[in-house]
XYZ file of C-alpha atoms in Angstrom:
87
model
C 12.713 -57.080 22.789
C 13.698 -54.120 20.793
C 14.873 -54.065 17.152
C 15.926 -51.817 14.416
C 15.640 -52.625 10.715
C 18.538 -50.683 8.845
C 19.465 -50.574 5.166
C 23.277 -50.694 5.162
C 24.613 -47.571 3.241
C 28.412 -48.041 3.419
C 29.943 -48.794 -0.269
C 31.605 -51.659 1.477
C 28.682 -53.003 3.224
C 28.911 -54.180 6.891
C 32.523 -55.130 6.269
C 35.994 -54.184 7.718
C 35.898 -50.735 9.272
C 32.075 -50.449 9.587
C 31.948 -53.837 11.186
C 34.858 -53.052 13.544
C 33.136 -49.908 14.612
C 29.797 -51.831 15.044
C 31.303 -54.347 17.099
C 33.249 -52.133 19.404
C 30.217 -50.200 20.156
C 28.096 -53.674 20.830
C 30.788 -54.739 23.020
C 30.243 -51.877 25.490
C 26.526 -52.903 25.785
C 25.715 -55.144 28.875
C 23.078 -57.139 26.963
C 23.207 -59.752 23.861
C 22.862 -57.936 20.624
C 21.844 -60.039 17.364
C 22.101 -59.072 13.908
C 20.179 -60.863 11.074
C 20.241 -60.112 7.343
C 16.810 -59.806 5.836
C 15.813 -62.387 3.143
C 18.688 -64.715 4.081
C 18.707 -68.340 5.166
C 21.553 -67.537 7.733
C 20.614 -67.544 11.406
C 21.186 -64.320 13.473
C 24.485 -63.892 14.654
C 26.097 -62.227 17.794
C 26.671 -58.308 17.179
C 29.711 -58.640 19.469
C 31.727 -60.858 17.202
C 33.368 -59.351 14.105
C 33.744 -62.452 12.335
C 30.074 -63.436 12.640
C 28.855 -59.792 11.393
C 31.501 -60.314 8.353
C 30.328 -63.757 7.487
C 26.729 -62.357 7.006
C 28.207 -60.792 4.052
C 25.933 -57.768 4.226
C 26.391 -55.418 1.252
C 25.479 -51.943 0.325
C 21.717 -51.696 -0.033
C 20.812 -54.935 1.986
C 18.630 -54.801 5.159
C 19.646 -56.256 8.588
C 17.675 -56.328 11.826
C 19.542 -55.412 14.975
C 17.879 -56.910 17.921
C 18.743 -56.226 21.778
C 16.668 -56.778 25.014
C 17.184 -55.290 28.337
C 17.575 -51.815 30.248
C 19.146 -49.321 27.852
C 18.639 -51.321 24.642
C 16.858 -48.500 22.698
C 19.764 -46.344 23.028
C 22.264 -49.077 22.164
C 20.016 -49.967 19.111
C 19.754 -46.351 18.015
C 23.598 -46.017 17.996
C 24.167 -49.226 16.198
C 21.429 -48.535 13.537
C 23.266 -45.135 12.998
C 26.553 -47.026 12.594
C 25.163 -49.500 10.149
C 23.135 -46.685 8.171
C 26.180 -44.512 7.693
C 27.575 -44.253 4.230
């Protein structure tokens, strides 16, 4: 299973537009993708659900772990990490 740790850089965190962009890219991937907020009691959520992503309440400067497994997962993880890390 591949994973990327990313510090969210967007001023609004992983909400609204950044979350929508993230989920749109994740939906194109053939594998399951999970997102987990570091130092949170919340369980990992589906990277393909905008409601689940927004419920994590990830704010600017917080770190998430994006995980995926399967063929092509490294490329997908790189793209999702770039989206989450873009200011």
